[in-house]
Coordinates of N, CA and C in Angstrom, one line a residue:
X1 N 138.5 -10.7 -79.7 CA 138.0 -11.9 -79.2 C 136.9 -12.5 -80.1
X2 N 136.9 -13.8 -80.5 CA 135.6 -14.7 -80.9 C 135.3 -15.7 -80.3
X3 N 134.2 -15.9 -80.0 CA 133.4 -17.5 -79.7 C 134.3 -18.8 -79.9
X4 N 135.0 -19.7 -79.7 CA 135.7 -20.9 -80.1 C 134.7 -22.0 -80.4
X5 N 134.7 -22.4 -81.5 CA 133.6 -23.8 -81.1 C 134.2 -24.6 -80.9
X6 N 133.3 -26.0 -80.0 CA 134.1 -26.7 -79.2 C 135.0 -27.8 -79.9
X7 N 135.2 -27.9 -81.1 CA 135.5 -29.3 -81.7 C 137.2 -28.0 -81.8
X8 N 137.1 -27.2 -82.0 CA 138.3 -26.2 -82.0 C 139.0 -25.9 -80.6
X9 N 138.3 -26.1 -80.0 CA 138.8 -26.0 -78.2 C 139.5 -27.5 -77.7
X10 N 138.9 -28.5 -78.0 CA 139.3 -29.7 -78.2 C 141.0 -29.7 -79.2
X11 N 140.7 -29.6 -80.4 CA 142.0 -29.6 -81.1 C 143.1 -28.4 -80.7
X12 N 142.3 -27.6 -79.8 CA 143.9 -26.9 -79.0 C 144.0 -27.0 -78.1
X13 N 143.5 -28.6 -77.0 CA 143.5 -28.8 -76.4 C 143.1 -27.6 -74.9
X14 N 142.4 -26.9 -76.0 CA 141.7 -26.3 -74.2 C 140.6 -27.1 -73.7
X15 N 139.8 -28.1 -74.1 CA 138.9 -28.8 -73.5 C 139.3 -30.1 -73.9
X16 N 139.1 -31.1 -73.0 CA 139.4 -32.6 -73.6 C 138.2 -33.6 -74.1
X17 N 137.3 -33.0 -74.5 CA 135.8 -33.6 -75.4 C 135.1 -32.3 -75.3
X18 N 134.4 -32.7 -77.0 CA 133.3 -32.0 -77.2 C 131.8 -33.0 -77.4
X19 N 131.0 -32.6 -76.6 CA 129.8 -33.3 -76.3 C 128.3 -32.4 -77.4
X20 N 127.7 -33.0 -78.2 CA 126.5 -32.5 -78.6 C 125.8 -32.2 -77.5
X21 N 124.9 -31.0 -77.5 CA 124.1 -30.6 -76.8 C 123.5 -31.9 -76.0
X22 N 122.6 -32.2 -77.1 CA 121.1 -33.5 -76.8 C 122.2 -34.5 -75.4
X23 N 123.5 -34.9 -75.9 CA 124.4 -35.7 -74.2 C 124.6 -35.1 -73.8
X24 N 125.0 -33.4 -73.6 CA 125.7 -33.1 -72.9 C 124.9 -33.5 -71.3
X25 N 124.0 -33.7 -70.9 CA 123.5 -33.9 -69.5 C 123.6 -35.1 -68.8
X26 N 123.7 -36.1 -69.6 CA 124.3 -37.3 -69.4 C 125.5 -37.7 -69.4
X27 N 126.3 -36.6 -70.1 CA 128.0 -36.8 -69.8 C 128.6 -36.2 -69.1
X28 N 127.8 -35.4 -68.7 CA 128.1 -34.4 -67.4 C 128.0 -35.0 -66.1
X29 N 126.6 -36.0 -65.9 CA 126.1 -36.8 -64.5 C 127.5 -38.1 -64.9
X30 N 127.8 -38.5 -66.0 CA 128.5 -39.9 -66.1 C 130.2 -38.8 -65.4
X31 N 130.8 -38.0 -65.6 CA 131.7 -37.8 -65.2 C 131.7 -37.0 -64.1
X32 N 131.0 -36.5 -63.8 CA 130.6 -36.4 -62.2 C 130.6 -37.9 -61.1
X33 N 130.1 -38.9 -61.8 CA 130.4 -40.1 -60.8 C 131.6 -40.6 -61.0
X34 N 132.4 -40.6 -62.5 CA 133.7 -40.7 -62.0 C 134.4 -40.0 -60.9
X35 N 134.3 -38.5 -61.5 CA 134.8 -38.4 -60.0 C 134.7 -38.5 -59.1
X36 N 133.6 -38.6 -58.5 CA 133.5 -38.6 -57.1 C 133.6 -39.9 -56.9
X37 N 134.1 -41.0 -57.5 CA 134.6 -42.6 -57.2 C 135.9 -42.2 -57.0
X38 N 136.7 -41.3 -57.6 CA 138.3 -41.4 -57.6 C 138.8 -40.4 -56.1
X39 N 139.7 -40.1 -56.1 CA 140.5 -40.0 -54.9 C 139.9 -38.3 -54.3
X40 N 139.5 -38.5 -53.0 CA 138.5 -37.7 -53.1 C 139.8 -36.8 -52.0
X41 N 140.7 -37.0 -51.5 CA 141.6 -35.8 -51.0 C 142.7 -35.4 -52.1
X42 N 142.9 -35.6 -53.3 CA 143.5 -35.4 -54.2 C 142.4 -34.5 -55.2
X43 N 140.8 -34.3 -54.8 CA 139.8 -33.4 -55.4 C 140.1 -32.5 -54.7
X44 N 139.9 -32.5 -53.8 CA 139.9 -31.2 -52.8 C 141.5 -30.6 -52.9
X45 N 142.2 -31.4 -52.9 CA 143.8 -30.2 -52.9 C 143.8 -29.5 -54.4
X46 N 143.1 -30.4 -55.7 CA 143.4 -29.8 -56.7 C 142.6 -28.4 -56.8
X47 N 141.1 -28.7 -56.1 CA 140.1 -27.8 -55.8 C 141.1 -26.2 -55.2
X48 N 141.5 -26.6 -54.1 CA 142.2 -25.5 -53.2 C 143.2 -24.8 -54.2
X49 N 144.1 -25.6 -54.6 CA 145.2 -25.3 -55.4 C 144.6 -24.3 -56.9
X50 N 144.0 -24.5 -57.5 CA 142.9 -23.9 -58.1 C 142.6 -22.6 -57.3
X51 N 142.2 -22.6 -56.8 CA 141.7 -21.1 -55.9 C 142.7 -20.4 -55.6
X52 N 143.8 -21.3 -55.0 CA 144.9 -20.1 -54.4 C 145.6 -19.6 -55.7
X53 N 145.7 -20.3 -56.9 CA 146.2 -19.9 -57.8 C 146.0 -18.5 -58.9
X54 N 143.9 -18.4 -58.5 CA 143.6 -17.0 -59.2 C 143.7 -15.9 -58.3
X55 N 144.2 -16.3 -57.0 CA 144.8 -15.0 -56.4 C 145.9 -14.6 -55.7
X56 N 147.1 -15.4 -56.1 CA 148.1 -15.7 -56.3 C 149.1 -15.3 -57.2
X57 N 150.6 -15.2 -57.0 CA 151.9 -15.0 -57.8 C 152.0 -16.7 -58.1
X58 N 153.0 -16.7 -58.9 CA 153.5 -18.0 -59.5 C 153.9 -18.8 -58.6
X59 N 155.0 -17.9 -57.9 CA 156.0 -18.9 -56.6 C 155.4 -19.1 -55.4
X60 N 154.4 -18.2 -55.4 CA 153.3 -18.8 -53.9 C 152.8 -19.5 -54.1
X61 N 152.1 -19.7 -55.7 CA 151.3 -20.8 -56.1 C 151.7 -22.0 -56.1
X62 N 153.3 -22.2 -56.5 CA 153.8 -23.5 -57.0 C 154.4 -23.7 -54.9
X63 N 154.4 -23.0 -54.3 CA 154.9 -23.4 -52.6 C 153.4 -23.9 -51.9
X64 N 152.7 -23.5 -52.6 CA 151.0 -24.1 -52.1 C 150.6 -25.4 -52.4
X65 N 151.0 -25.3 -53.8 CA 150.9 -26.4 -54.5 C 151.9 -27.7 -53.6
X66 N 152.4 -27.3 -53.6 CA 153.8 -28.6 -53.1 C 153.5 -29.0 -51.9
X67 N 152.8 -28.2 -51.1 CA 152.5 -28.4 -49.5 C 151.1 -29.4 -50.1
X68 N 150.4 -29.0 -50.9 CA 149.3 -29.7 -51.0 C 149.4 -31.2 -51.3
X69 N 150.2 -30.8 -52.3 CA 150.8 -32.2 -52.5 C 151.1 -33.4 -51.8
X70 N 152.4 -32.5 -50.6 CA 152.6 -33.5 -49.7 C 151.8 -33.8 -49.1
X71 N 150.4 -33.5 -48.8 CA 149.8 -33.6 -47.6 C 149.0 -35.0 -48.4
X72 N 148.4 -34.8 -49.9 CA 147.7 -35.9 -50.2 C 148.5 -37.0 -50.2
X73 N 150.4 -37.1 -50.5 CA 151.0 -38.4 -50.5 C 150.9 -39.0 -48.6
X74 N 150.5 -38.1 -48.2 CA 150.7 -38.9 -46.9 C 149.9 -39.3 -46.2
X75 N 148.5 -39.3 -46.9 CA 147.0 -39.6 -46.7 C 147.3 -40.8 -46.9
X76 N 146.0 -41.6 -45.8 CA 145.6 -43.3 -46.1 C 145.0 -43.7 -47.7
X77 N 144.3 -42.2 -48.8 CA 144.0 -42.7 -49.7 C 145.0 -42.8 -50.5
X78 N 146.2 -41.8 -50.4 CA 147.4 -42.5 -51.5 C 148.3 -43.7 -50.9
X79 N 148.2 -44.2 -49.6 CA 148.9 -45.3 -49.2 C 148.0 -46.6 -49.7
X80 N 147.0 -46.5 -49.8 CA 145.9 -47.6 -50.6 C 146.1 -47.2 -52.2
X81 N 146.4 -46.5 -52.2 CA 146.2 -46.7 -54.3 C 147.8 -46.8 -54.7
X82 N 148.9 -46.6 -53.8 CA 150.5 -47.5 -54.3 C 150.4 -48.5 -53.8
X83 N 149.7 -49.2 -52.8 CA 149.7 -50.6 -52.2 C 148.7 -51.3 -53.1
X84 N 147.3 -50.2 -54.0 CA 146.8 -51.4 -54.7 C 147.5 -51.4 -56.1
X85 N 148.4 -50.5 -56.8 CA 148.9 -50.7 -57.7 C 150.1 -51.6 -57.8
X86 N 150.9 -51.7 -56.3 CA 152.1 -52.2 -56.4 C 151.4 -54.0 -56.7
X87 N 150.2 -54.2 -55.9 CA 149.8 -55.5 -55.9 C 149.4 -56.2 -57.1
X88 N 149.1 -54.7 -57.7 CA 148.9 -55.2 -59.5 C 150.0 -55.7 -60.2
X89 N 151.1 -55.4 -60.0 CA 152.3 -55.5 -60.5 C 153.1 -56.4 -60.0
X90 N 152.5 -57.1 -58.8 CA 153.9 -58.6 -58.7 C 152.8 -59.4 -59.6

C-alpha cells in the first residue's frame, strides 16, 4: 500500500476534485450547501443505502437498494422535480 495523492485519486477517478489545502474549508462549506439545497429524501436513501451496503452481500444490497429507490420515486420531492423538469421542456 502507498499514500495516493490527490491529483492521482482524481485521474482514477476515485475522487471527483482535488482542492489545495488553504480552500479546502471553503469548498467543503460551498458543497455542503449544495447539498443540503438538493433532494433531501434521495440524501438520506443514498445515506442508508451506503450503510446497508458495508454490511451486506451484493444481492441484499442491490434488493435494498431498489426498495429505496422506489420509495424516493414516490415522494412529493421526486413528483416536484419531473413536474419541474417536464415544465422546462414544453
Amino acid at each position: 500500500p502507498r499514500p495516493v495523492p490527490a491529483d492521482e485519486c482524481v485521474a482514477l477517478g476515485l475522487a471527483t476534485e482535488a482542492v489545495p489545502d488553504a480552500d479546502l474549508d471553503a469548498r467543503a462549506e460551498e458543497v455542503a450547501r449544495e447539498l443540503a439545497a438538493g433532494p433531501t429524501a434521495a440524501l438520506v436513501a443514498t445515506r442508508r443505502a451506503l450503510a446497508f451496503a458495508a454490511t451486506h452481500d451484493l444481492p441484499s444490497t442491490l434488493a435494498h437498494e431498489g426498495a429505496l429507490v422506489a420509495g424516493v420515486a414516490r415522494g412529493a420531492e421526486h413528483r416536484a422535480a419531473v413536474e419541474a423538469f417536464l415544465t422546462r421542456r414544453r
